[in-house]
Amino acid sequence: MLSRTADSLYWLARYVERADFLARILDAAMRMASLPAGDGADGAEWDSAIAISDQREAFVAAYGAADEQSVRRFLAFDHANPSSIRSCLSNARNNARAVRTALTSEVWEAVNDAWNQFNLMDEKGMDMQAFARFIEWTKAAARSFDGAVHRTQLRNDGYAFLRLGAAIERADNTARILDVKYHMLLPASEPVGGGLDYFQWSTILREVSAHTAYRWVYRESIKPWLVADLLILNRQMPRSLASCSADITGQLDQLGQAYGRRGAAQRAATATLGRLTSLRIEQIFQSGLHEFVTAFIDENARLSNVIAEQYLM
Amino acid sequence: MTAAFDEMFGAEGQVDGAPRSAYAALDKWMKASPPEFFDARRRQAELFFRRIGITFAVYGEAESHERLIPFDIVPRIISGKEWRRLEQGLIQRAAVLNAFLQDVYGPGECVKAGIIPAGLVYGNSQYRVEMTRIRPPHDIYVHILGADLVRVGEDQFYVLEDNARTPSGVSYMLENREVMMRLFPELFARHRVAPVETYTDSLLATLRSVAPEGSSKDATAVVLTPGPYNSAFYEHSFLADKMGVELVEGSDLFVQDARVFMRTTEGPRRVDVIYRRVDDDFLDPLTFKPDSALGVPGLMAAYEAGAVTVVNAVGAGVADDKAVYTYMPDLVRFYTGKEAILPNVPTWRCRETDALAYVLDHLPELVVKEVNGSGGYGMLVGPTATRSEIEVFAHKLKTDPEGFIAQPTLALSTCPTFTEKGLQPRHVDLRPFVLTGSDQVRVTPGGLTRVALTEGSLVVNSSQGGGTKDTWVLDD
């Protein structure tokens, strides 16, 4: 397969995954903002959404202070923000168009329809309800893409590059939530467990669709260290760092087998997975949750570069 | 202008008259089917095309960036006997164009013999001096020829234009047939229509046959596109897909040690044949336009070393220049000793003083074309032009007579076509495709029929509101 084709497939999946993620952080921020004043609705949720999106500098330069309107605009609709939902859907569509023959018509239509429907939306006339519907629509568009890929794409190297892009992006996204909210998950010396903390932890779970999953897995009330365990090490949880890492490793193994050659990407992915498999959450807390997450984000970015060097250029 | 010859009803044709024999079964079937049936099928056809995704970007229309070319469901039918003559004419035409280019970049006999003026050849904007040093593998220059034919009477076909660079439209020929077979299976059961679906296999066989000496039997061919923003991108990806070869952009290829490779997920892979849909000027920034990002640096060096075949050859544009076209009957005689089977449309070369004077006097009845124009742009259709358009053209002609040719306004044949006013005659042309390989010449029976949808219009170009029809060659 042409390296450019593989590159487009990889980025197509990354952009769709990112659009879904942005919808989730906007959803979580809206929930936080709906808390009665004094219970935490101090505007910090909008700051936090910007921080998670990793676009703080660009945001401050363009908008100054973060509030509902500015954050909605910036993360969902802004042309100038290369990581807004608009930019993600547009980039996904451009990548899909460039490799149209490598996609089934179902996958192409999922991406193309998403972009066409996005363009029919009226940002200005969106009240809170309409915006909530838009958030749901974005998540549904991503699911429609995933479903089309799952149901129709040939399981060849192209499929592996789609899955790789999605998994790398997803790992990065989960790690970013942890990076911004890690302090809420630390075993605190001061009394925790107040209404606000609880709401914030459950918001983190909501951001990754894991509220129910948590109960299934731990059968306990929400404990911050267990939230961290679920999002980092639990292989049953499809957005955990360990799950993403297993997915990445599996796809790279497939490629290595299909091409009859393993390289730096396979070695790096296997090493990360090995570490995540043998670690326990207590060890992560001991050596520092923040340090762990920061190191993971860098490692994941390096892995993306290694994949690019080995296959995409 | 006299009444046009109608493909279905002949010279004296009327919609309710007796059809020509090739159309008899179609006519009977159409009369037996209720109008609602056709309305439904037309809507269905549009849906098919939207779904398949055939779109055509029209320059200058930012909004309708991806527009459908209108498709008409009434087929244009050519009898087997008519086709056999056209086929012979097309094969002769392709052979002469190739002989001409070999001569132009070689000994230059046609110029020495005074058949064609030296300036027109060596001063031509499409002439590529680099090609005097390069012999394309198997001495073939025009591997893919799209000749535009028009008909004015029962036995009168003319060649209106040769497209010897990168003729487009073949994807419509194939998709039109696909859609027709889905819409009207019963019609195909009543006719023996020669298949066109073999085109992409023929194209791949042709490309492989012209690979450089020493390439493997399964030579690697690629389609080189300028990218998704090109108006014909759909066709590029369609052809690559149907042939099962890679669709590459310039940045996917690189040249090392005068050999061409593509970048793949499994490392560099050698490329033997490039079917390029990129103009000469953009092929290699080291030789042509230095700022071109569409091409491949060093490609011409690999070409010169005989390590890659470029289809069609660089510099083939000299042969489809509209001024050179006017010499084709003489060139046919010169290279084959025979008369052209398919004649040219009588043409005035505005570069000649007498011709220019005649053209200027008769502008309202002539069609004037830019020598280097294409796609129906930069053209004057006298009978439908306004007085001021004619004045503008008269001025252009006086300032740059060498840049123009003029032809009589031909009564192009018509074919019944669905319009808002019901079934009406509309003017059509025909672009068949001729593939010249090192092993054989392959002509796909049929081609692309383009139809001018506006009443009375003679401009069939899709960029100017033309549509297409399926073209049937009967196996009778």
PDB file of C-alpha atoms in Angstrom, chain A residues 176-271:
ATOM      1  CA  ARG A 176      -5.008  14.176  28.673  1.00  0.00           C
ATOM      2  CA  ILE A 177      -8.071  13.890  30.883  1.00  0.00           C
ATOM      3  CA  LEU A 178      -5.858  12.282  33.530  1.00  0.00           C
ATOM      4  CA  ASP A 179      -3.208  14.936  33.027  1.00  0.00           C
ATOM      5  CA  VAL A 180      -5.619  17.770  33.789  1.00  0.00           C
ATOM      6  CA  LYS A 181      -7.659  16.055  36.492  1.00  0.00           C
ATOM      7  CA  TYR A 182      -4.961  13.976  38.174  1.00  0.00           C
ATOM      8  CA  HIS A 183      -5.077  16.069  41.352  1.00  0.00           C
ATOM      9  CA  MET A 184      -8.671  15.003  41.943  1.00  0.00           C
ATOM     10  CA  LEU A 185      -7.637  11.380  41.897  1.00  0.00           C
ATOM     11  CA  LEU A 186      -4.756  11.630  44.330  1.00  0.00           C
ATOM     12  CA  PRO A 187      -5.244   9.947  47.719  1.00  0.00           C
ATOM     13  CA  ALA A 188      -5.700  13.191  49.629  1.00  0.00           C
ATOM     14  CA  SER A 189      -4.739  13.881  53.224  1.00  0.00           C
ATOM     15  CA  GLU A 190      -7.609  16.333  53.589  1.00  0.00           C
ATOM     16  CA  PRO A 191     -11.088  14.923  53.902  1.00  0.00           C
ATOM     17  CA  VAL A 192     -12.575  14.064  50.501  1.00  0.00           C
ATOM     18  CA  GLY A 193     -15.844  12.625  49.450  1.00  0.00           C
ATOM     19  CA  GLY A 194     -17.886  15.819  49.513  1.00  0.00           C
ATOM     20  CA  GLY A 195     -20.609  16.381  46.961  1.00  0.00           C
ATOM     21  CA  LEU A 196     -18.369  18.368  44.634  1.00  0.00           C
ATOM     22  CA  ASP A 197     -15.575  15.776  44.536  1.00  0.00           C
ATOM     23  CA  TYR A 198     -18.052  13.066  43.848  1.00  0.00           C
ATOM     24  CA  PHE A 199     -19.536  15.047  41.017  1.00  0.00           C
ATOM     25  CA  GLN A 200     -16.136  15.692  39.520  1.00  0.00           C
ATOM     26  CA  TRP A 201     -15.039  12.095  39.645  1.00  0.00           C
ATOM     27  CA  SER A 202     -18.221  10.953  38.074  1.00  0.00           C
ATOM     28  CA  THR A 203     -17.736  13.620  35.415  1.00  0.00           C
ATOM     29  CA  ILE A 204     -14.393  12.103  34.543  1.00  0.00           C
ATOM     30  CA  LEU A 205     -16.104   8.744  34.168  1.00  0.00           C
ATOM     31  CA  ARG A 206     -18.785  10.299  32.000  1.00  0.00           C
ATOM     32  CA  GLU A 207     -16.189  11.826  29.713  1.00  0.00           C
ATOM     33  CA  VAL A 208     -15.112   8.332  28.802  1.00  0.00           C
ATOM     34  CA  SER A 209     -18.533   6.634  28.977  1.00  0.00           C
ATOM     35  CA  ALA A 210     -17.445   4.596  31.960  1.00  0.00           C
ATOM     36  CA  HIS A 211     -19.952   5.388  34.667  1.00  0.00           C
ATOM     37  CA  THR A 212     -21.724   2.065  34.494  1.00  0.00           C
ATOM     38  CA  ALA A 213     -18.541   0.224  33.649  1.00  0.00           C
ATOM     39  CA  TYR A 214     -17.044   1.393  36.903  1.00  0.00           C
ATOM     40  CA  ARG A 215     -19.850  -0.161  38.922  1.00  0.00           C
ATOM     41  CA  TRP A 216     -19.630  -3.403  36.998  1.00  0.00           C
ATOM     42  CA  VAL A 217     -15.920  -3.684  37.496  1.00  0.00           C
ATOM     43  CA  TYR A 218     -15.470  -2.533  41.097  1.00  0.00           C
ATOM     44  CA  ARG A 219     -18.940  -2.848  42.648  1.00  0.00           C
ATOM     45  CA  GLU A 220     -18.115   0.038  44.950  1.00  0.00           C
ATOM     46  CA  SER A 221     -18.933   3.688  45.391  1.00  0.00           C
ATOM     47  CA  ILE A 222     -16.656   5.938  43.402  1.00  0.00           C
ATOM     48  CA  LYS A 223     -13.122   5.973  44.773  1.00  0.00           C
ATOM     49  CA  PRO A 224     -10.603   8.193  43.005  1.00  0.00           C
ATOM     50  CA  TRP A 225      -7.787   5.611  42.887  1.00  0.00           C
ATOM     51  CA  LEU A 226     -10.145   3.086  41.369  1.00  0.00           C
ATOM     52  CA  VAL A 227     -11.132   5.631  38.733  1.00  0.00           C
ATOM     53  CA  ALA A 228      -7.430   5.951  37.929  1.00  0.00           C
ATOM     54  CA  ASP A 229      -7.054   2.166  37.834  1.00  0.00           C
ATOM     55  CA  LEU A 230      -9.987   1.871  35.431  1.00  0.00           C
ATOM     56  CA  LEU A 231      -8.639   4.503  33.074  1.00  0.00           C
ATOM     57  CA  ILE A 232      -5.018   3.419  33.123  1.00  0.00           C
ATOM     58  CA  LEU A 233      -4.642  -0.303  33.720  1.00  0.00           C
ATOM     59  CA  ASN A 234      -7.975  -2.017  33.253  1.00  0.00           C
ATOM     60  CA  ARG A 235      -7.935  -4.042  30.029  1.00  0.00           C
ATOM     61  CA  GLN A 236     -11.709  -4.464  30.047  1.00  0.00           C
ATOM     62  CA  MET A 237     -12.173  -0.729  29.699  1.00  0.00           C
ATOM     63  CA  PRO A 238     -11.869   0.145  25.998  1.00  0.00           C
ATOM     64  CA  ARG A 239     -10.523   3.637  26.644  1.00  0.00           C
ATOM     65  CA  SER A 240      -7.933   2.713  29.243  1.00  0.00           C
ATOM     66  CA  LEU A 241      -4.328   3.291  28.363  1.00  0.00           C
ATOM     67  CA  ALA A 242      -3.696  -0.456  28.670  1.00  0.00           C
ATOM     68  CA  SER A 243      -6.542  -1.303  26.270  1.00  0.00           C
ATOM     69  CA  CYS A 244      -5.377   1.230  23.702  1.00  0.00           C
ATOM     70  CA  SER A 245      -1.852  -0.058  24.040  1.00  0.00           C
ATOM     71  CA  ALA A 246      -3.007  -3.650  23.494  1.00  0.00           C
ATOM     72  CA  ASP A 247      -4.920  -2.548  20.404  1.00  0.00           C
ATOM     73  CA  ILE A 248      -1.911  -0.697  19.023  1.00  0.00           C
ATOM     74  CA  THR A 249       0.368  -3.656  19.652  1.00  0.00           C
ATOM     75  CA  GLY A 250      -2.104  -6.060  18.068  1.00  0.00           C
ATOM     76  CA  GLN A 251      -2.444  -3.990  14.886  1.00  0.00           C
ATOM     77  CA  LEU A 252       1.319  -3.529  14.606  1.00  0.00           C
ATOM     78  CA  ASP A 253       1.769  -7.290  15.031  1.00  0.00           C
ATOM     79  CA  GLN A 254      -0.664  -7.831  12.154  1.00  0.00           C
ATOM     80  CA  LEU A 255       1.306  -5.448   9.975  1.00  0.00           C
ATOM     81  CA  GLY A 256       4.592  -7.062  10.961  1.00  0.00           C
ATOM     82  CA  GLN A 257       3.184 -10.418   9.966  1.00  0.00           C
ATOM     83  CA  ALA A 258       1.598  -9.243   6.701  1.00  0.00           C
ATOM     84  CA  TYR A 259       4.790  -7.484   5.619  1.00  0.00           C
ATOM     85  CA  GLY A 260       7.109 -10.126   7.029  1.00  0.00           C
ATOM     86  CA  ARG A 261       9.135  -7.561   8.927  1.00  0.00           C
ATOM     87  CA  ARG A 262       9.004  -6.039  12.395  1.00  0.00           C
ATOM     88  CA  GLY A 263      10.644  -2.759  13.255  1.00  0.00           C
ATOM     89  CA  ALA A 264      11.013   0.036  15.772  1.00  0.00           C
ATOM     90  CA  ALA A 265       7.241   0.573  16.000  1.00  0.00           C
ATOM     91  CA  GLN A 266       6.604  -3.029  17.047  1.00  0.00           C
ATOM     92  CA  ARG A 267       9.415  -2.863  19.610  1.00  0.00           C
ATOM     93  CA  ALA A 268       8.209   0.402  21.143  1.00  0.00           C
ATOM     94  CA  ALA A 269       4.560  -0.689  21.306  1.00  0.00           C
ATOM     95  CA  THR A 270       5.408  -4.043  22.867  1.00  0.00           C
ATOM     96  CA  ALA A 271       7.574  -2.361  25.514  1.00  0.00           C
TER      97      ALA A 271
END
